[in-house]
Short mmCIF file of C-alpha atoms in Angstrom, two decimals:
data_model
loop_
_atom_site.label_atom_id
_atom_site.label_comp_id
_atom_site.label_asym_id
_atom_site.label_seq_id
_atom_site.Cartn_x
_atom_site.Cartn_y
_atom_site.Cartn_z
CA UNK V 1 0.01 0.01 -0.03
CA UNK V 2 1.10 3.61 -0.51
CA UNK V 3 -0.30 5.24 2.64
CA UNK V 4 -2.50 4.85 5.71
CA UNK V 5 -5.25 7.45 6.58
CA UNK V 6 -6.34 7.46 10.17
CA UNK V 7 -9.95 8.76 10.47
CA UNK V 8 -12.67 9.32 12.95
CA UNK V 9 -16.07 11.06 12.72
CA UNK V 10 -17.26 13.41 15.52
CA UNK V 11 -20.88 12.94 16.65
CA UNK V 12 -22.83 16.03 15.87
CA UNK V 13 -23.56 16.55 19.59
CA UNK V 14 -19.79 16.95 20.15
CA UNK V 15 -19.10 18.93 16.97
CA UNK V 16 -19.05 22.36 18.58
CA UNK V 17 -16.77 21.17 21.42
CA UNK V 18 -14.38 19.64 18.77
CA UNK V 19 -14.31 22.93 16.80
CA UNK V 20 -13.41 24.86 20.00
CA UNK V 21 -10.84 22.24 21.23
CA UNK V 22 -8.98 22.23 17.96
CA UNK V 23 -9.28 25.88 17.16
CA UNK V 24 -11.03 25.51 13.95
CA UNK V 25 -11.99 28.64 11.98
CA UNK V 26 -14.49 28.12 9.20
CA UNK V 27 -13.13 31.22 7.40
CA UNK V 28 -9.83 29.36 6.80
CA UNK V 29 -11.49 26.35 5.22
CA UNK V 30 -11.55 25.55 1.44
CA UNK V 31 -15.00 25.11 -0.02
CA UNK V 32 -15.53 22.05 -2.14
CA UNK V 33 -18.41 20.39 -4.08
CA UNK V 34 -18.47 16.61 -4.29
CA UNK V 35 -20.45 14.73 -6.93
CA UNK V 36 -20.96 11.00 -6.99
CA UNK V 37 -22.09 8.97 -10.01
CA UNK V 38 -23.96 5.62 -9.66
CA UNK V 39 -27.24 4.09 -10.82
CA UNK V 40 -30.43 5.10 -8.91
CA UNK V 41 -30.40 1.81 -7.02
CA UNK V 42 -26.54 2.20 -6.27
CA UNK V 43 -25.36 -0.82 -8.31
CA UNK V 44 -21.80 0.41 -8.28
CA UNK V 45 -21.77 0.77 -4.49
CA UNK V 46 -23.02 -2.72 -4.10
CA UNK V 47 -20.07 -3.91 -6.21
CA UNK V 48 -17.49 -1.87 -4.29
CA UNK V 49 -16.96 0.78 -6.97
CA UNK V 50 -17.07 4.57 -6.25
CA UNK V 51 -17.13 7.11 -9.03
CA UNK V 52 -16.62 10.73 -7.87
CA UNK V 53 -15.66 14.16 -9.11
CA UNK V 54 -14.90 17.34 -7.19
CA UNK V 55 -14.75 21.04 -7.56
CA UNK V 56 -12.55 22.97 -5.14
CA UNK V 57 -12.12 26.61 -4.41
CA UNK V 58 -8.88 28.03 -5.67
CA UNK V 59 -8.04 24.70 -7.36
CA UNK V 60 -8.86 22.76 -10.45
CA UNK V 61 -11.35 19.97 -10.65
CA UNK V 62 -10.41 16.30 -10.09
CA UNK V 63 -11.99 12.81 -10.51
CA UNK V 64 -11.52 9.37 -9.21
CA UNK V 65 -12.61 5.78 -9.74
CA UNK V 66 -12.14 3.89 -6.49
CA UNK V 67 -12.41 0.23 -5.47
CA UNK V 68 -13.27 -0.52 -1.88
CA UNK V 69 -12.45 -2.97 -0.48
CA UNK V 70 -9.47 -4.48 -2.40
CA UNK V 71 -6.53 -6.73 -1.79
CA UNK V 72 -3.40 -4.67 -2.74
CA UNK V 73 -1.61 -7.58 -4.37
CA UNK V 74 -4.44 -8.20 -6.78
CA UNK V 75 -3.98 -4.72 -8.35
CA UNK V 76 -0.42 -3.46 -8.20
CA UNK V 77 0.97 -5.64 -10.97
CA UNK V 78 -2.07 -5.33 -13.23
CA UNK V 79 -2.29 -1.53 -12.91
CA UNK V 80 1.29 -0.13 -12.64
CA UNK V 81 0.14 3.57 -12.97
CA UNK V 82 1.49 6.55 -11.11
CA UNK V 83 -2.14 7.66 -10.87
CA UNK V 84 -3.16 4.60 -8.84
CA UNK V 85 -3.06 4.98 -5.13
CA UNK V 86 -3.59 2.11 -2.71
CA UNK V 87 -4.51 3.24 0.81
CA UNK V 88 -5.89 1.90 4.06
CA UNK V 89 -8.53 3.88 5.89
CA UNK V 90 -8.40 3.08 9.59
CA UNK V 91 -11.17 4.10 11.86
CA UNK V 92 -11.93 3.24 15.50
CA UNK V 93 -13.28 -0.26 15.28
CA UNK V 94 -12.00 -1.31 11.85
CA UNK V 95 -10.19 -0.60 8.57
CA UNK V 96 -10.64 -0.99 4.84
CA UNK V 97 -8.23 -0.98 1.95
CA UNK V 98 -9.05 0.90 -1.25
CA UNK V 99 -7.52 1.61 -4.60
CA UNK V 100 -8.01 4.91 -6.32
CA UNK V 101 -7.35 5.80 -9.97
CA UNK V 102 -7.13 9.61 -9.94
CA UNK V 103 -6.97 12.36 -12.55
CA UNK V 104 -6.57 16.14 -12.36
CA UNK V 105 -8.66 18.07 -14.78
CA UNK V 106 -7.16 20.99 -16.53
CA UNK V 107 -10.32 23.02 -17.06
CA UNK V 108 -13.48 23.07 -14.97
CA UNK V 109 -15.75 20.53 -16.53
CA UNK V 110 -17.58 19.29 -13.37
CA UNK V 111 -19.95 22.32 -13.45
CA UNK V 112 -20.63 21.66 -17.11
CA UNK V 113 -21.44 17.99 -16.50
CA UNK V 114 -23.67 18.92 -13.55
CA UNK V 115 -25.53 21.33 -15.78
CA UNK V 116 -25.98 18.68 -18.57
CA UNK V 117 -23.69 20.48 -20.98
CA UNK V 118 -21.17 17.58 -21.06
CA UNK V 119 -21.47 13.84 -20.57
CA UNK V 120 -20.07 12.17 -17.48
CA UNK V 121 -17.35 10.29 -19.38
CA UNK V 122 -15.68 13.61 -20.18
CA UNK V 123 -14.61 13.80 -16.56
CA UNK V 124 -12.39 10.69 -16.70
CA UNK V 125 -9.04 9.87 -18.36
CA UNK V 126 -8.40 7.00 -20.73
CA UNK V 127 -6.88 4.82 -17.95
CA UNK V 128 -9.76 5.64 -15.53
CA UNK V 129 -12.27 4.51 -18.13
CA UNK V 130 -10.28 1.27 -18.56
CA UNK V 131 -10.13 0.81 -14.77
CA UNK V 132 -13.85 1.43 -14.57
CA UNK V 133 -14.67 -1.13 -17.38
CA UNK V 134 -12.53 -3.67 -15.77
CA UNK V 135 -14.21 -3.53 -12.35
CA UNK V 136 -17.79 -2.22 -12.96
CA UNK V 137 -20.68 -4.59 -13.23
CA UNK V 138 -21.27 -5.84 -16.82
CA UNK V 139 -23.55 -3.55 -18.82
CA UNK V 140 -22.97 -0.44 -16.66
CA UNK V 141 -21.33 2.49 -18.62
CA UNK V 142 -20.23 5.82 -17.27
CA UNK V 143 -22.79 7.82 -19.29
CA UNK V 144 -25.52 5.49 -17.95
CA UNK V 145 -24.99 6.72 -14.40
CA UNK V 146 -26.95 9.37 -12.48
CA UNK V 147 -25.53 12.47 -10.91
CA UNK V 148 -25.76 12.16 -7.14
CA UNK V 149 -24.92 15.55 -5.55
CA UNK V 150 -23.48 17.83 -5.00
CA UNK V 151 -22.41 17.69 -1.36
CA UNK V 152 -20.83 20.96 0.04
CA UNK V 153 -17.64 20.29 2.02
CA UNK V 154 -15.55 22.61 4.13
CA UNK V 155 -11.89 21.34 4.32
CA UNK V 156 -9.46 22.75 6.91
CA UNK V 157 -5.84 21.80 7.44
CA UNK V 158 -4.63 22.03 10.99
CA UNK V 159 -1.04 21.96 12.32
CA UNK V 160 -1.34 21.31 16.12
CA UNK V 161 1.98 21.90 17.96
CA UNK V 162 1.41 18.76 20.04
CA UNK V 163 1.19 16.57 16.98
CA UNK V 164 3.92 15.61 14.52
CA UNK V 165 1.41 14.98 11.64
CA UNK V 166 -0.96 17.36 9.95
CA UNK V 167 -4.65 17.02 10.89
CA UNK V 168 -7.35 17.56 8.32
CA UNK V 169 -10.94 18.42 9.26
CA UNK V 170 -13.85 17.99 6.73
CA UNK V 171 -17.33 19.10 7.48
CA UNK V 172 -19.78 17.51 5.06
CA UNK V 173 -23.02 19.47 4.69
CA UNK V 174 -25.91 17.41 3.43
CA UNK V 175 -29.02 19.05 1.77
CA UNK V 176 -31.27 17.83 4.52
CA UNK V 177 -29.34 19.75 7.14
CA UNK V 178 -27.44 16.92 8.61
CA UNK V 179 -23.60 17.08 8.89
CA UNK V 180 -20.59 14.83 9.33
CA UNK V 181 -17.39 16.15 10.82
CA UNK V 182 -14.37 13.96 9.98
CA UNK V 183 -10.90 14.25 11.40
CA UNK V 184 -8.04 12.50 9.50
CA UNK V 185 -4.28 12.26 9.29
CA UNK V 186 -2.04 10.46 6.79
CA UNK V 187 1.08 8.53 7.46
CA UNK V 188 3.41 5.89 5.74
CA UNK V 189 2.44 2.37 6.28
CA UNK V 190 5.46 1.62 8.44
CA UNK V 191 4.50 4.37 10.92
CA UNK V 192 0.78 3.48 11.11
CA UNK V 193 0.73 1.95 14.64
CA UNK V 194 2.90 4.70 16.21
CA UNK V 195 0.92 7.42 14.40
CA UNK V 196 -2.44 5.86 15.52
CA UNK V 197 -1.22 5.81 19.14
CA UNK V 198 -0.06 9.53 18.94
CA UNK V 199 -3.25 10.67 17.32
CA UNK V 200 -5.43 8.73 19.84
CA UNK V 201 -3.53 10.35 22.73
CA UNK V 202 -3.84 13.81 21.11
CA UNK V 203 -7.58 13.59 20.53
CA UNK V 204 -8.23 12.11 23.94
CA UNK V 205 -6.30 15.00 25.48
CA UNK V 206 -8.56 17.41 23.57
CA UNK V 207 -11.59 15.76 25.10
CA UNK V 208 -12.76 13.94 22.05
CA UNK V 209 -14.63 10.66 22.41
CA UNK V 210 -13.23 7.96 20.13
CA UNK V 211 -15.80 5.37 21.15
CA UNK V 212 -18.77 6.81 19.40
CA UNK V 213 -20.45 5.29 16.37
CA UNK V 214 -18.51 6.07 13.17
CA UNK V 215 -20.29 7.32 10.07
CA UNK V 216 -19.02 7.04 6.42
CA UNK V 217 -19.33 10.28 4.36
CA UNK V 218 -19.65 8.43 0.97
CA UNK V 219 -22.29 5.91 2.04
CA UNK V 220 -24.33 8.65 3.71
CA UNK V 221 -24.31 10.75 0.62
CA UNK V 222 -25.12 7.87 -1.75
CA UNK V 223 -28.00 6.72 0.23
CA UNK V 224 -29.45 10.28 0.55
CA UNK V 225 -29.34 11.06 -3.12
CA UNK V 226 -30.49 7.64 -4.13
CA UNK V 227 -33.59 8.11 -1.97
CA UNK V 228 -34.17 11.57 -3.47
CA UNK V 229 -33.70 10.27 -7.04
CA UNK V 230 -36.16 7.33 -6.42
CA UNK V 231 -38.74 9.70 -4.94
CA UNK V 232 -38.39 11.96 -7.95
CA UNK V 233 -38.78 9.01 -10.39
CA UNK V 234 -41.98 7.95 -8.52
CA UNK V 235 -43.52 11.35 -8.81
CA UNK V 236 -42.81 11.27 -12.58
CA UNK V 237 -44.69 8.05 -12.86
#
């Protein structure tokens, strides 16, 4: 694997306390829009495939085709690309390994795709399309997918003096008013256990509870927009 990302989500009841304890300032955050692409009944999600594109303030657009979970050895030889990243996401209570084929987009096509001016496949590189075709369910094409989103995200980079690693806070704002605050830090695989111990000690010192139920940003977003899309289709019938 290339890296380990240590993650935890903060219960909404503790969100304000976490903001104060970590000295977060929303005005320092970068604004992002995240779009997912799947069938209305989330066929890709059931097969462990995530297709996503993002817009970011002061940065260009990007896109990714992700497999989760994966066995790293099954992919590295078959896909020897500099654009393929294999990472373990570790959260309190479990971990999962994923593989992401990424691309940076030179222009700003995500807004045009969201508006229907361009097709979804325009967001993905040739190798991303090949990666998708190799792992997506048979018969599912990129341009057959529905647009699920956007989710507005505030991303803030923190550099606590008590911590060797950089801490990243992401607040995902869902259209129904719900929120997920995630804290994360990346480290090399060889340092994962030491980094996890340091991060746990730091967050505990700040009064954050690591024993709460963990939420997944992507799953929550997919299920929300799938339900909205299904409701819209029912009304049309």
